Amino acid sequence: MVLADLATGEKAVIVRVHGHGSFRKRLIEMGFIKGKEIRVVLNAPLRDPIEYEILGYRIGLRREEARQIEVVTEQEALEALRSDEHLQALPGDLEDAQRLSRALAHLAEERNRNIRVALVGNPNCGKTSLFNIAASAHEHVGNYSGVTVDAKEGHVRYKDYDITLVDLPGTYSLSAYSPEELYVRKNLLETMPDVVINVVDASNIERNLYLTTQLIDMNLRLVMALNMYDELRHKGDELDIKQLGYLLGMTVCPTVGRTGEGIPELLDTVIAIYEQADPKLARHIHINHGKELERSIKHVQPLIAQNEELKAHYSTRYLTIKYLEGDREVEEQLSGMPNIQDIAFARADEAVNIWEMMECSLESAIVDAKYAFIQGALAETYKQFHADRPRHTITDKIDALVTNQWLAFPIFLLLLWFIFWATFTIGQYPMDWIDAGVNWFGGKVAGWMPAGWFRDLLVDGIIAGCGSVLVFLPNILILYFFISILEDTGYMSRAAFIVDKLMHRIGLHGKSFIPMVMGFGCNVPAIMATRAIENRKSRLITIAIIPFMSCAGRLPIFLLFAGAFFPHNAATALMGIYLLGVLLAILSAMVLGKFIKDDELPFVMELPPYRMPTAKAIGRHTWEMGKQYLQKMATTILLFSIAIWFLGYFPRHEGATAAYQQEHSYIGMVGKTVEPALEPLGFNWMMDVGLLTGIGAKELVISSLGVMYAQEGELTEVDDGDTALQAALKASIPVAAAVAYMVFVLLYFPCIATFVAIKNETGKWRWAILLCLYTFLVAWICAFAAFRLGLLLWP
């Protein structure tokens, strides 16, 4: 609860004071100190300000300022006396007032040991690795921009403190260019973390410190985690950490997020800053922007500071600098101020003055001034080992090969083919073992239980439905294993680099390639990752074509059909279907680019150094994906398998064959209803039902086919290497229909989760609905063409 919520006469104990630096300091100097008791005396006639009694004297405080003070109330203390074991152990001879006072102090102390810490840094600075080590979390770490697409929270218990770590998206600055930049800025300003850890890549300090200077402008309590410090040592560079920290006004803690080195010291510093153990650990400085700009800031800042409400939430110096830069968000914030005309005229005057003196815009002048400050600080503290000699690093040698004019694309395609070959070939062995285990278990259950509907539900519904999906778990793990290696090493950024020219020709940005590749894992996070694309046109088109990227949910379907109908060329068939999705995505981008107009932005993308991925990180990411697959199987797929079995089991036709029962059941009626629309593609009604259930999740296609073909599989001879479901499919549908089915599954509506993600990222249901209809149309046309062509090749 906050102080402003207390009623007249109520007492409370202060837990902490929020707000930015100068505002927070003023409140503390006035006596609003954690652990102190405070009482509401009265409200002003207009309910603002409010009179409080603290430390034996009375003070008035505006309601807006009182909202920045967190307290523990008497009511909360009374509830704690009834439920808290520690408080129930208080001596029985204490008076009620003393017990209440003890309870208030105990709760205040307990809550005061909850620290909220935000991690902010550039992409590729190792921020998420540090987060994973410190909080023992399981976020995926990729060596390219856009891995963290939303704030992730982790918790660590350290020295009697409960520390909440918030991993914010990687961003190069706090400008208003991309959704990620705006998200980070909004999170820092509105949630107001107790401490901010600025994660800086020690191997690329100068570029990383630009974000640091903007954080300093915000007047937050900062500590720097100088991450990947082992790389700086390995290069032989020297850095005076203590002096750099003094110049920046913050403590600098060397860390190695990959191994955990320096993290205990970092957490110790966070606690010390939070408890204000030493003012030198985090002292606020002003970035010196030079004589001319500082005069401009001093001209505009007093005008902005006239708004008391803004002063309670933001550093007015920060607002002034962003307003001088022409920041759209800040301009909107200030637009409602009574003196906005005076502020606008003052900025216009300063823009003219800066142009006359420096021959550049205010924004350019501020950026140049910040880099001048950074270069000055590093000139005093940083010394490169043999800086005059060109460095030929391992990254340079690898790039000379993988980005070579003639070798880049063959290497890329060869890597893709190898991944698909390994996914199918290596995964075939455990797939066969699991399939044999599922069949053995189903047979045992059928033998143990008496005949009846419940046995049929377990064997043909649950075991056959879920088992048909479970057999493809090894293939999913293998695919994610290789994708994790490509991501963690840094090769994904090179892939985006080499395809940028092709992407640009179809109206996209090179950065669009990374979400597209992420779509091979799952379309939902891939669509969210498009936030890293600054250009609106490229972002919308990328969102539109990601559904054509074959996600992991589709992979079991392709493995099922490719293994059944192309057993000797399964890897090539698998790669072909994936490339078809990419080709349709490119063609769709070219079409959509004609209708979506926007300003072009230059291609600017970081190419981080290659790094050796750790077995722990790859194993954790691979298992996380496998765990998600198993969780979906134990929930969504299980429920749908049961539902499909019931729809196929009823109404009962006693004495009828299995085929007749299926065809004249409820599920048969549904399949027969949509059959005319899909019959030109060569599909039977059971295949149609699989497509309908696949709208919920693509894994349900396999589950549905597994349930419906369960009894047919019992009557079908199983060849070596085939699962029971594959044998049943080979016996009932032609090759041409199987190819068309794979094409349709690849291209049609991905799943409900993707549909919702499209709506959330575009902000419009219309866009999601149109894309849904578009994918169905493309899927039908392409599947029809594949079926007719297939009849010629496989009559």
Short mmCIF file of N, CA, C and O in Angstrom, two decimals, residues 452-499:
data_model
loop_
_atom_site.label_atom_id
_atom_site.label_comp_id
_atom_site.label_asym_id
_atom_site.label_seq_id
_atom_site.Cartn_x
_atom_site.Cartn_y
_atom_site.Cartn_z
N GLY A 452 -14.53 -53.09 -23.89
CA GLY A 452 -15.53 -52.07 -23.57
C GLY A 452 -15.05 -50.70 -24.00
O GLY A 452 -13.93 -50.51 -24.49
N TRP A 453 -15.94 -49.73 -23.81
CA TRP A 453 -15.63 -48.39 -24.30
C TRP A 453 -14.45 -47.76 -23.55
O TRP A 453 -13.67 -47.00 -24.14
N PHE A 454 -14.30 -48.09 -22.26
CA PHE A 454 -13.21 -47.46 -21.50
C PHE A 454 -11.85 -47.96 -21.98
O PHE A 454 -10.89 -47.18 -22.09
N ARG A 455 -11.78 -49.26 -22.30
CA ARG A 455 -10.52 -49.79 -22.84
C ARG A 455 -10.22 -49.15 -24.20
O ARG A 455 -9.07 -48.79 -24.48
N ASP A 456 -11.25 -49.02 -25.02
CA ASP A 456 -11.05 -48.40 -26.33
C ASP A 456 -10.59 -46.95 -26.18
O ASP A 456 -9.77 -46.46 -26.96
N LEU A 457 -11.13 -46.24 -25.18
CA LEU A 457 -10.71 -44.85 -24.93
C LEU A 457 -9.23 -44.78 -24.59
O LEU A 457 -8.49 -43.96 -25.15
N LEU A 458 -8.80 -45.66 -23.67
CA LEU A 458 -7.39 -45.64 -23.27
C LEU A 458 -6.46 -46.04 -24.42
O LEU A 458 -5.44 -45.38 -24.67
N VAL A 459 -6.82 -47.12 -25.11
CA VAL A 459 -5.92 -47.66 -26.13
C VAL A 459 -5.97 -46.84 -27.42
O VAL A 459 -4.94 -46.40 -27.94
N ASP A 460 -7.19 -46.64 -27.97
CA ASP A 460 -7.32 -45.97 -29.27
C ASP A 460 -7.37 -44.45 -29.16
O ASP A 460 -7.08 -43.76 -30.14
N GLY A 461 -7.78 -43.94 -28.00
CA GLY A 461 -7.88 -42.49 -27.84
C GLY A 461 -6.63 -41.89 -27.23
O GLY A 461 -5.88 -41.17 -27.89
N ILE A 462 -6.37 -42.21 -25.97
CA ILE A 462 -5.27 -41.56 -25.24
C ILE A 462 -3.91 -42.08 -25.69
O ILE A 462 -3.03 -41.30 -26.07
N ILE A 463 -3.70 -43.41 -25.64
CA ILE A 463 -2.38 -43.95 -25.96
C ILE A 463 -2.05 -43.75 -27.43
O ILE A 463 -0.94 -43.30 -27.78
N ALA A 464 -2.99 -44.06 -28.33
CA ALA A 464 -2.72 -43.90 -29.77
C ALA A 464 -2.59 -42.42 -30.13
O ALA A 464 -1.71 -42.05 -30.92
N GLY A 465 -3.45 -41.56 -29.56
CA GLY A 465 -3.41 -40.13 -29.91
C GLY A 465 -2.16 -39.45 -29.40
O GLY A 465 -1.43 -38.82 -30.16
N CYS A 466 -1.89 -39.58 -28.09
CA CYS A 466 -0.71 -38.94 -27.52
C CYS A 466 0.57 -39.64 -27.97
O CYS A 466 1.60 -38.99 -28.19
N GLY A 467 0.52 -40.97 -28.10
CA GLY A 467 1.71 -41.71 -28.52
C GLY A 467 2.17 -41.34 -29.91
O GLY A 467 3.37 -41.28 -30.19
N SER A 468 1.21 -41.06 -30.80
CA SER A 468 1.58 -40.69 -32.17
C SER A 468 2.32 -39.36 -32.21
O SER A 468 3.08 -39.09 -33.16
N VAL A 469 2.11 -38.51 -31.20
CA VAL A 469 2.83 -37.24 -31.11
C VAL A 469 4.14 -37.42 -30.36
O VAL A 469 5.17 -36.85 -30.72
N LEU A 470 4.12 -38.25 -29.32
CA LEU A 470 5.30 -38.46 -28.49
C LEU A 470 6.48 -39.01 -29.29
O LEU A 470 7.64 -38.68 -29.00
N VAL A 471 6.22 -39.83 -30.28
CA VAL A 471 7.31 -40.47 -31.02
C VAL A 471 8.22 -39.47 -31.71
O VAL A 471 9.38 -39.78 -32.02
N PHE A 472 7.73 -38.24 -31.93
CA PHE A 472 8.54 -37.26 -32.65
C PHE A 472 9.31 -36.32 -31.72
O PHE A 472 9.96 -35.39 -32.17
N LEU A 473 9.26 -36.57 -30.41
CA LEU A 473 10.00 -35.74 -29.46
C LEU A 473 11.50 -35.73 -29.76
O LEU A 473 12.13 -34.66 -29.73
N PRO A 474 12.15 -36.88 -30.05
CA PRO A 474 13.60 -36.83 -30.34
C PRO A 474 13.93 -35.93 -31.53
O PRO A 474 14.93 -35.22 -31.51
N ASN A 475 13.09 -35.93 -32.56
CA ASN A 475 13.35 -35.10 -33.73
C ASN A 475 13.26 -33.62 -33.37
O ASN A 475 14.05 -32.79 -33.84
N ILE A 476 12.28 -33.27 -32.52
CA ILE A 476 12.13 -31.88 -32.06
C ILE A 476 13.38 -31.45 -31.31
O ILE A 476 13.92 -30.36 -31.51
N LEU A 477 13.86 -32.32 -30.42
CA LEU A 477 15.05 -31.99 -29.61
C LEU A 477 16.28 -31.82 -30.50
O LEU A 477 17.09 -30.91 -30.28
N ILE A 478 16.43 -32.66 -31.50
CA ILE A 478 17.59 -32.57 -32.40
C ILE A 478 17.54 -31.26 -33.19
O ILE A 478 18.56 -30.56 -33.33
N LEU A 479 16.37 -30.91 -33.71
CA LEU A 479 16.24 -29.66 -34.48
C LEU A 479 16.60 -28.46 -33.61
O LEU A 479 17.37 -27.58 -34.02
N TYR A 480 16.06 -28.40 -32.41
CA TYR A 480 16.34 -27.27 -31.52
C TYR A 480 17.80 -27.26 -31.07
O TYR A 480 18.37 -26.19 -30.83
N PHE A 481 18.40 -28.44 -30.95
CA PHE A 481 19.81 -28.51 -30.57
C PHE A 481 20.67 -27.78 -31.60
O PHE A 481 21.53 -26.95 -31.24
N PHE A 482 20.43 -28.04 -32.87
CA PHE A 482 21.24 -27.40 -33.91
C PHE A 482 20.91 -25.92 -34.05
O PHE A 482 21.81 -25.10 -34.27
N ILE A 483 19.63 -25.56 -33.94
CA ILE A 483 19.27 -24.14 -34.01
C ILE A 483 19.91 -23.37 -32.86
O ILE A 483 20.39 -22.24 -33.04
N SER A 484 19.97 -23.97 -31.68
CA SER A 484 20.60 -23.33 -30.53
C SER A 484 22.08 -23.07 -30.79
O SER A 484 22.61 -22.01 -30.42
N ILE A 485 22.75 -24.03 -31.41
CA ILE A 485 24.17 -23.85 -31.71
C ILE A 485 24.36 -22.68 -32.67
O ILE A 485 25.23 -21.82 -32.48
N LEU A 486 23.54 -22.62 -33.73
CA LEU A 486 23.65 -21.53 -34.70
C LEU A 486 23.39 -20.18 -34.04
O LEU A 486 24.05 -19.18 -34.34
N GLU A 487 22.43 -20.12 -33.13
CA GLU A 487 22.10 -18.87 -32.46
C GLU A 487 23.20 -18.45 -31.50
O GLU A 487 23.64 -17.30 -31.50
N ASP A 488 23.65 -19.39 -30.66
CA ASP A 488 24.59 -19.04 -29.60
C ASP A 488 25.98 -18.71 -30.11
O ASP A 488 26.72 -17.96 -29.47
N THR A 489 26.36 -19.27 -31.25
CA THR A 489 27.68 -18.96 -31.79
C THR A 489 27.75 -17.59 -32.44
O THR A 489 28.80 -16.98 -32.52
N GLY A 490 26.61 -17.07 -32.90
CA GLY A 490 26.59 -15.79 -33.60
C GLY A 490 26.41 -15.93 -35.10
O GLY A 490 26.42 -14.93 -35.83
N TYR A 491 26.21 -17.17 -35.58
CA TYR A 491 26.08 -17.36 -37.03
C TYR A 491 24.78 -16.76 -37.56
O TYR A 491 24.72 -16.34 -38.73
N MET A 492 23.74 -16.68 -36.75
CA MET A 492 22.46 -16.15 -37.21
C MET A 492 22.60 -14.71 -37.71
O MET A 492 21.96 -14.33 -38.70
N SER A 493 23.41 -13.91 -37.03
CA SER A 493 23.62 -12.53 -37.49
C SER A 493 24.30 -12.52 -38.85
O SER A 493 24.00 -11.67 -39.69
N ARG A 494 25.22 -13.45 -39.08
CA ARG A 494 25.88 -13.53 -40.39
C ARG A 494 24.89 -13.96 -41.47
O ARG A 494 24.93 -13.47 -42.60
N ALA A 495 23.98 -14.86 -41.12
CA ALA A 495 22.96 -15.28 -42.07
C ALA A 495 22.10 -14.09 -42.49
O ALA A 495 21.79 -13.91 -43.66
N ALA A 496 21.74 -13.25 -41.51
CA ALA A 496 20.97 -12.04 -41.82
C ALA A 496 21.78 -11.09 -42.69
O ALA A 496 21.25 -10.43 -43.59
N PHE A 497 23.08 -11.04 -42.44
CA PHE A 497 23.97 -10.16 -43.20
C PHE A 497 24.05 -10.58 -44.66
O PHE A 497 23.95 -9.75 -45.57
N ILE A 498 24.22 -11.88 -44.90
CA ILE A 498 24.42 -12.33 -46.28
C ILE A 498 23.13 -12.29 -47.10
O ILE A 498 23.18 -12.24 -48.33
N VAL A 499 21.98 -12.32 -46.43
CA VAL A 499 20.72 -12.32 -47.19
C VAL A 499 20.09 -10.93 -47.26
O VAL A 499 19.01 -10.78 -47.82
#
